[in-house]
Amino acid sequence: DIQMTQSPSSLSASVGDRVTITCQASQDISNYLNWYQQKPGKAPKLLIYDASNLETGVPSRFSGSGSGTDFTFTISSLQPEDIATYYCLQFDYVPPTFGQGTRLEIK
Amino acid sequence: QVQLVQSGAEVKKPGASVKVSCKASGYTFTNIVMHWVRQAPGQRLEWMGWINAGNGNTKYSQKFQGRVTNTRDTSASTAYMELSSLRSEDTAVYYCASLYWRVWGQGTTVTVSS
């Protein structure tokens, strides 16, 4: 199975800060990677698909980059409503696998 | 609009089975693959398997092979996930996801307890 190593596991930042989360795949997954936001008691919500494409309706402060094994997710200016846990998902190989999540808190 | 609506929470005893449904609307059900994912308390999301809603072909995670069965009813645009021989470690929220991982159901909490 492809291992997805996501870091950090938790992060505390101030409103307006730039926040970066990374995911590293154990093998080349091209750009078959999505980023999700999950709030407590809710289903994951797609933010970024195919590593760098912003899903329709998602604010432009969210962005993604990378290909191969190294991927980055960025919030350019953190807002209070961004408090959530973020996950990456690789779907190049079966089984699809998720990162362990990054819990984002407001400082 | 495109959405997936799952069945309600379940409480089961160890050794029992549970069947969760996922009703799709707003798109052509038979054109896609439906994934099933679970999230145990404090754990990462975990893929369980998928079903091709058009031809009924399935693929399962090795971890759940032999215990999980994905089916669908095309006339009702509904997919089902059945998990058997339940144990306490199967206590989790179960999600369906489709449209190339874009759309997710709201989740179904399954609690396994004696």
XYZ file of C-alpha atoms in Angstrom:
221
model
C 0.000 0.000 0.000
C 1.068 3.598 -0.622
C 1.907 5.305 2.662
C 0.900 8.962 2.914
C 2.949 10.827 5.500
C 1.262 14.103 6.380
C 2.815 16.783 8.547
C 2.453 18.412 10.900
C -0.150 16.418 12.823
C -1.326 19.605 14.520
C -0.769 23.267 13.955
C -1.635 26.436 15.830
C -1.664 29.694 13.886
C -3.075 33.206 14.067
C -5.771 34.725 11.888
C -4.086 36.075 8.772
C -1.138 33.687 8.938
C 0.051 31.640 6.013
C -0.344 27.939 6.795
C 1.376 25.075 4.999
C 0.733 21.342 5.273
C 2.693 18.676 3.441
C 2.003 15.136 2.286
C 4.679 12.749 1.149
C 3.815 9.580 -0.759
C 5.908 6.422 -0.452
C 5.833 6.049 -4.249
C 5.290 8.273 -7.245
C 1.567 9.056 -7.489
C 1.831 11.634 -10.290
C -0.801 14.255 -9.431
C -3.479 11.864 -8.180
C -3.901 13.628 -4.880
C -6.771 15.514 -3.272
C -6.972 17.733 -0.180
C -9.988 17.748 2.137
C -11.269 19.802 5.033
C -13.206 18.032 7.771
C -15.048 19.813 10.570
C -16.264 17.941 13.670
C -19.238 15.718 12.963
C -19.134 16.454 9.233
C -18.010 14.609 6.132
C -14.764 15.580 4.422
C -15.144 18.431 1.948
C -13.045 18.524 -1.221
C -10.888 21.646 -1.489
C -8.155 20.753 -4.000
C -8.242 18.019 -6.650
C -5.493 16.575 -8.801
C -2.903 18.193 -6.525
C -3.368 21.791 -7.609
C -6.882 22.469 -8.888
C -9.260 24.497 -6.753
C -12.696 22.910 -6.428
C -15.582 25.102 -7.560
C -16.834 27.379 -4.816
C -13.767 26.999 -2.598
C -12.121 30.309 -1.558
C -8.973 31.222 -3.437
C -6.919 31.427 -0.221
C -6.637 27.634 -0.471
C -4.088 26.214 -2.889
C -2.140 23.047 -3.592
C 1.042 22.139 -5.411
C 3.356 19.249 -6.083
C 3.601 16.053 -8.074
C 5.309 12.702 -7.785
C 5.879 12.127 -4.078
C 5.835 15.580 -2.472
C 2.767 17.757 -2.109
C 1.946 20.995 -0.342
C -1.353 22.513 0.762
C -1.449 26.200 1.652
C -3.897 28.605 3.235
C -2.611 32.040 2.279
C -4.414 33.964 5.025
C -5.957 31.893 7.805
C -9.574 32.705 8.684
C -11.468 31.634 11.821
C -13.771 29.404 9.752
C -10.746 27.404 8.550
C -10.474 25.637 11.893
C -10.746 21.975 10.953
C -8.739 18.859 10.269
C -7.176 18.551 6.812
C -6.434 15.320 4.981
C -4.669 14.330 1.802
C -5.838 11.367 -0.294
C -3.908 9.494 -2.976
C -6.019 7.674 -5.537
C -3.384 6.603 -8.040
C -3.018 3.150 -6.525
C -5.420 0.678 -4.966
C -6.069 0.888 -2.115
C -6.599 4.638 -2.000
C -4.913 5.915 1.154
C -5.226 9.004 3.330
C -2.758 11.014 5.339
C -3.176 10.943 9.104
C -4.623 14.435 9.160
C -3.534 17.878 10.343
C -5.565 19.471 13.103
C -5.531 23.231 12.647
C -6.216 25.524 15.598
C -6.341 29.263 16.074
C -3.641 30.685 18.314
C -27.993 19.308 -6.596
C -25.587 16.419 -6.429
C -25.799 14.655 -3.099
C -25.432 11.359 -1.292
C -27.776 10.633 1.610
C -26.929 7.795 3.949
C -29.053 5.747 6.302
C -29.215 6.437 10.011
C -27.069 5.413 12.934
C -26.897 1.764 13.956
C -26.104 -0.047 17.187
C -25.102 -3.689 16.801
C -23.892 -6.517 18.988
C -20.572 -8.244 18.339
C -20.917 -10.908 15.680
C -23.846 -9.213 13.955
C -23.941 -7.595 10.524
C -24.798 -4.052 9.488
C -25.995 -2.741 6.134
C -25.585 0.946 5.341
C -27.296 2.588 2.377
C -26.263 5.575 0.287
C -28.830 7.176 -2.017
C -27.505 9.284 -4.864
C -29.278 12.158 -6.573
C -28.435 14.903 -9.033
C -26.301 12.808 -11.374
C -26.446 9.569 -13.377
C -25.906 6.867 -10.770
C -24.736 4.182 -13.180
C -21.894 6.266 -14.607
C -19.712 6.167 -11.529
C -17.843 4.262 -8.873
C -19.055 4.476 -5.284
C -16.405 4.224 -2.586
C -16.905 3.289 1.040
C -14.617 4.775 3.684
C -14.666 4.555 7.449
C -13.275 6.665 10.260
C -12.811 5.069 13.659
C -12.537 7.404 16.661
C -9.218 9.241 16.541
C -8.105 7.367 13.421
C -7.416 8.412 9.866
C -9.884 7.789 7.073
C -9.696 4.225 5.755
C -10.866 2.958 2.375
C -12.972 -0.200 2.501
C -13.930 -0.836 -1.102
C -15.839 0.333 -4.129
C -18.578 -0.724 -6.472
C -18.977 0.221 -10.110
C -22.600 1.310 -10.073
C -22.969 0.535 -13.768
C -21.815 -3.081 -13.990
C -21.756 -4.032 -10.309
C -18.055 -4.912 -10.257
C -16.469 -4.576 -6.838
C -13.040 -4.165 -5.319
C -12.315 -4.512 -1.608
C -9.504 -3.639 0.749
C -7.595 -6.756 1.797
C -8.277 -5.774 5.389
C -12.008 -6.244 4.926
C -12.017 -8.976 2.283
C -14.503 -11.670 3.248
C -16.398 -9.406 5.675
C -17.592 -6.580 3.431
C -20.058 -6.715 0.543
C -20.923 -3.782 -1.711
C -24.133 -3.942 -3.725
C -26.346 -1.497 -5.527
C -29.923 -1.031 -6.680
C -29.820 0.972 -9.895
C -33.594 1.490 -9.923
C -33.286 3.282 -6.571
C -29.904 4.954 -7.288
C -28.735 3.465 -4.028
C -25.533 1.724 -3.018
C -25.152 -0.524 0.008
C -22.261 -1.596 2.197
C -22.712 -4.633 4.416
C -20.118 -5.513 7.048
C -20.393 -8.830 8.856
C -18.887 -10.442 11.963
C -18.810 -7.083 13.684
C -16.419 -6.455 16.545
C -15.883 -3.484 18.818
C -13.055 -2.206 16.580
C -15.629 -1.684 13.797
C -17.197 1.151 15.775
C -16.766 4.052 13.366
C -18.429 6.542 11.080
C -18.955 5.039 7.632
C -19.034 7.254 4.530
C -19.887 6.741 0.890
C -18.063 8.928 -1.633
C -18.465 9.301 -5.379
C -17.903 11.441 -8.462
C -14.130 10.988 -8.380
C -14.041 11.591 -4.638
C -15.873 14.924 -4.962
C -19.132 14.136 -3.204
C -19.516 12.451 0.177
C -22.471 11.226 2.174
C -23.099 12.715 5.595
C -21.791 9.613 7.357
C -23.429 6.792 9.293
C -22.323 6.038 12.840
C -22.086 2.333 13.588
C -21.572 1.371 17.210
C -20.672 -2.215 18.104
C -21.280 -2.974 21.738
C -22.488 -5.856 23.837
